[in-house]
PDB file of C-alpha atoms in Angstrom:
ATOM      1  CA  MET K   1     -50.046 -57.826 -12.739  1.00 77.00           C
ATOM      2  CA  GLU K   2     -50.095 -61.336 -14.141  1.00 89.00           C
ATOM      3  CA  THR K   3     -50.718 -60.004 -17.646  1.00 92.00           C
ATOM      4  CA  LEU K   4     -47.616 -57.803 -17.515  1.00 94.00           C
ATOM      5  CA  ARG K   5     -45.547 -60.548 -15.957  1.00 93.00           C
ATOM      6  CA  LYS K   6     -46.439 -63.003 -18.791  1.00 94.00           C
ATOM      7  CA  LYS K   7     -45.610 -60.367 -21.417  1.00 94.00           C
ATOM      8  CA  LEU K   8     -42.232 -59.637 -19.809  1.00 93.00           C
ATOM      9  CA  LEU K   9     -41.347 -63.360 -19.541  1.00 95.00           C
ATOM     10  CA  ALA K  10     -42.228 -63.832 -23.276  1.00 95.00           C
ATOM     11  CA  LEU K  11     -39.887 -60.929 -24.106  1.00 93.00           C
ATOM     12  CA  ASP K  12     -36.877 -62.254 -22.215  1.00 91.00           C
ATOM     13  CA  GLY K  13     -33.847 -62.205 -24.523  1.00 89.00           C
ATOM     14  CA  LYS K  14     -35.555 -60.381 -27.346  1.00 91.00           C
ATOM     15  CA  GLY K  15     -34.471 -57.047 -28.855  1.00 86.00           C
ATOM     16  CA  TYR K  16     -35.611 -53.579 -27.909  1.00 84.00           C
ATOM     17  CA  LYS K  17     -38.313 -53.335 -30.602  1.00 88.00           C
ATOM     18  CA  ALA K  18     -40.206 -56.316 -29.118  1.00 93.00           C
ATOM     19  CA  TYR K  19     -40.683 -54.480 -25.818  1.00 91.00           C
ATOM     20  CA  LYS K  20     -43.243 -52.162 -27.460  1.00 93.00           C
ATOM     21  CA  ALA K  21     -45.702 -54.994 -26.727  1.00 95.00           C
ATOM     22  CA  ILE K  22     -45.800 -54.065 -23.040  1.00 95.00           C
ATOM     23  CA  GLY K  23     -47.309 -50.641 -23.673  1.00 96.00           C
ATOM     24  CA  GLY K  24     -50.695 -50.091 -22.000  1.00 96.00           C
ATOM     25  CA  ARG K  25     -52.312 -49.915 -18.521  1.00 97.00           C
ATOM     26  CA  TYR K  26     -52.077 -52.580 -15.857  1.00 96.00           C
ATOM     27  CA  VAL K  27     -53.941 -52.721 -12.553  1.00 95.00           C
ATOM     28  CA  PHE K  28     -52.192 -54.026  -9.442  1.00 93.00           C
ATOM     29  CA  THR K  29     -53.963 -55.112  -6.282  1.00 92.00           C
ATOM     30  CA  ALA K  30     -52.480 -56.396  -3.027  1.00 85.00           C
ATOM     31  CA  ASP K  31     -53.260 -56.050   0.630  1.00 85.00           C
ATOM     32  CA  ASN K  32     -56.481 -54.077   0.012  1.00 84.00           C
ATOM     33  CA  MET K  33     -54.548 -51.547  -2.093  1.00 86.00           C
ATOM     34  CA  CYS K  34     -54.949 -50.929  -5.773  1.00 92.00           C
ATOM     35  CA  PHE K  35     -52.980 -48.866  -8.266  1.00 93.00           C
ATOM     36  CA  SER K  36     -52.541 -48.610 -12.024  1.00 95.00           C
ATOM     37  CA  LEU K  37     -49.249 -48.705 -13.931  1.00 95.00           C
ATOM     38  CA  SER K  38     -49.432 -47.112 -17.349  1.00 96.00           C
ATOM     39  CA  ILE K  39     -46.556 -47.789 -19.778  1.00 96.00           C
ATOM     40  CA  ASP K  40     -46.978 -44.709 -21.925  1.00 96.00           C
ATOM     41  CA  HIS K  41     -43.896 -44.950 -24.141  1.00 94.00           C
ATOM     42  CA  VAL K  42     -41.400 -47.788 -24.614  1.00 93.00           C
ATOM     43  CA  GLN K  43     -37.838 -46.923 -25.555  1.00 89.00           C
ATOM     44  CA  GLY K  44     -37.142 -48.134 -29.080  1.00 85.00           C
ATOM     45  CA  ASP K  45     -33.365 -48.624 -28.762  1.00 86.00           C
ATOM     46  CA  PRO K  46     -30.657 -47.892 -26.193  1.00 82.00           C
ATOM     47  CA  PHE K  47     -30.105 -44.347 -27.586  1.00 85.00           C
ATOM     48  CA  ALA K  48     -33.767 -43.351 -28.106  1.00 86.00           C
ATOM     49  CA  LEU K  49     -35.885 -41.308 -25.809  1.00 85.00           C
ATOM     50  CA  PRO K  50     -36.361 -43.173 -22.512  1.00 87.00           C
ATOM     51  CA  SER K  51     -39.403 -45.229 -21.699  1.00 90.00           C
ATOM     52  CA  ARG K  52     -42.115 -43.284 -19.851  1.00 92.00           C
ATOM     53  CA  ILE K  53     -44.459 -44.753 -17.209  1.00 93.00           C
ATOM     54  CA  SER K  54     -47.176 -43.286 -15.003  1.00 93.00           C
ATOM     55  CA  VAL K  55     -48.443 -44.627 -11.699  1.00 92.00           C
ATOM     56  CA  TRP K  56     -52.023 -43.763 -10.665  1.00 92.00           C
ATOM     57  CA  VAL K  57     -53.258 -44.185  -7.107  1.00 91.00           C
ATOM     58  CA  ASP K  58     -56.836 -43.197  -6.207  1.00 90.00           C
ATOM     59  CA  MET K  59     -56.932 -40.657  -3.391  1.00 86.00           C
ATOM     60  CA  SER K  60     -59.012 -43.010  -1.243  1.00 85.00           C
ATOM     61  CA  GLN K  61     -56.296 -45.602  -1.661  1.00 88.00           C
ATOM     62  CA  ALA K  62     -53.456 -43.166  -0.939  1.00 88.00           C
ATOM     63  CA  ARG K  63     -54.899 -42.469   2.489  1.00 88.00           C
ATOM     64  CA  LEU K  64     -53.648 -38.902   2.478  1.00 92.00           C
ATOM     65  CA  PRO K  65     -55.654 -36.407   4.570  1.00 94.00           C
ATOM     66  CA  GLU K  66     -58.196 -34.572   2.357  1.00 92.00           C
ATOM     67  CA  ALA K  67     -56.912 -31.269   3.771  1.00 95.00           C
ATOM     68  CA  LEU K  68     -53.693 -31.773   1.687  1.00 94.00           C
ATOM     69  CA  TRP K  69     -55.515 -31.821  -1.601  1.00 90.00           C
ATOM     70  CA  GLN K  70     -58.876 -30.137  -1.048  1.00 93.00           C
ATOM     71  CA  ASN K  71     -58.155 -27.180  -3.361  1.00 95.00           C
ATOM     72  CA  ALA K  72     -55.995 -26.449  -6.371  1.00 96.00           C
ATOM     73  CA  VAL K  73     -53.130 -24.736  -4.516  1.00 96.00           C
ATOM     74  CA  ARG K  74     -52.878 -27.499  -1.910  1.00 96.00           C
ATOM     75  CA  ARG K  75     -53.065 -30.243  -4.599  1.00 93.00           C
ATOM     76  CA  VAL K  76     -50.192 -28.624  -6.534  1.00 93.00           C
ATOM     77  CA  ALA K  77     -48.187 -28.332  -3.332  1.00 94.00           C
ATOM     78  CA  LEU K  78     -48.819 -32.010  -2.515  1.00 94.00           C
ATOM     79  CA  GLU K  79     -47.917 -33.121  -6.017  1.00 91.00           C
ATOM     80  CA  ASP K  80     -44.660 -31.064  -5.796  1.00 92.00           C
ATOM     81  CA  PHE K  81     -43.812 -32.577  -2.414  1.00 94.00           C
ATOM     82  CA  LEU K  82     -44.409 -36.184  -3.672  1.00 92.00           C
ATOM     83  CA  ASN K  83     -42.472 -35.517  -6.812  1.00 92.00           C
ATOM     84  CA  ARG K  84     -39.452 -34.155  -4.863  1.00 92.00           C
ATOM     85  CA  ALA K  85     -39.625 -36.992  -2.368  1.00 93.00           C
ATOM     86  CA  LEU K  86     -39.631 -39.603  -5.187  1.00 92.00           C
ATOM     87  CA  ASN K  87     -36.722 -37.796  -6.875  1.00 90.00           C
ATOM     88  CA  ARG K  88     -34.685 -37.908  -3.648  1.00 93.00           C
ATOM     89  CA  ALA K  89     -35.454 -41.623  -3.271  1.00 92.00           C
ATOM     90  CA  ILE K  90     -34.372 -42.342  -6.842  1.00 89.00           C
ATOM     91  CA  GLY K  91     -31.136 -40.467  -6.183  1.00 88.00           C
ATOM     92  CA  ARG K  92     -30.496 -42.474  -3.057  1.00 91.00           C
ATOM     93  CA  PHE K  93     -31.282 -45.910  -4.317  1.00 89.00           C
ATOM     94  CA  VAL K  94     -30.605 -45.901  -8.075  1.00 85.00           C
ATOM     95  CA  LYS K  95     -26.914 -45.875  -8.831  1.00 78.00           C
ATOM     96  CA  GLY K  96     -25.902 -45.236 -12.386  1.00 70.00           C
ATOM     97  CA  ARG K  97     -27.048 -46.584 -15.712  1.00 69.00           C
ATOM     98  CA  ARG K  98     -27.007 -50.216 -16.700  1.00 71.00           C
ATOM     99  CA  GLY K  99     -26.395 -51.234 -20.265  1.00 71.00           C
ATOM    100  CA  SER K 100     -25.572 -49.053 -23.229  1.00 73.00           C
ATOM    101  CA  GLY K 101     -26.837 -45.584 -24.143  1.00 71.00           C
ATOM    102  CA  CYS K 102     -29.616 -44.514 -21.727  1.00 69.00           C
ATOM    103  CA  SER K 103     -30.493 -48.098 -20.787  1.00 70.00           C
ATOM    104  CA  GLY K 104     -31.357 -48.558 -17.130  1.00 74.00           C
ATOM    105  CA  GLU K 105     -31.603 -44.868 -16.370  1.00 79.00           C
ATOM    106  CA  ILE K 106     -34.311 -44.098 -13.855  1.00 83.00           C
ATOM    107  CA  ALA K 107     -35.558 -40.517 -13.324  1.00 85.00           C
ATOM    108  CA  ILE K 108     -38.675 -38.574 -12.647  1.00 86.00           C
ATOM    109  CA  ALA K 109     -40.012 -35.803 -14.844  1.00 82.00           C
ATOM    110  CA  SER K 110     -39.569 -32.627 -12.923  1.00 74.00           C
ATOM    111  CA  GLY K 111     -41.974 -29.809 -13.544  1.00 67.00           C
ATOM    112  CA  GLY K 112     -40.954 -26.186 -14.071  1.00 64.00           C
ATOM    113  CA  GLN K 113     -41.927 -22.996 -12.210  1.00 60.00           C
TER     114      GLN K 113
END
């Protein structure tokens, strides 16, 4: 976390292109929990494709009952449930864009049927 924090502080006030420097994977630990944040793509300008991130939590850390993900069908159902729950939370707590173009937009990639 400290690595990402330092990079973000160094970028304060700089243009969009400078933010490419934050791409990569970062590990966060707190209160006996651990997860990884992967910054997969950084938006090049306000009108470019949005930045893309991934969050990875080990199943042992997620503390979800194994019965929910013990086979492929259940795993897909759990992933769908979590995706929809996060999408609802984004809709409830994130209000509008900030900045120009697509700046500040927060959304989750939704899978298809």
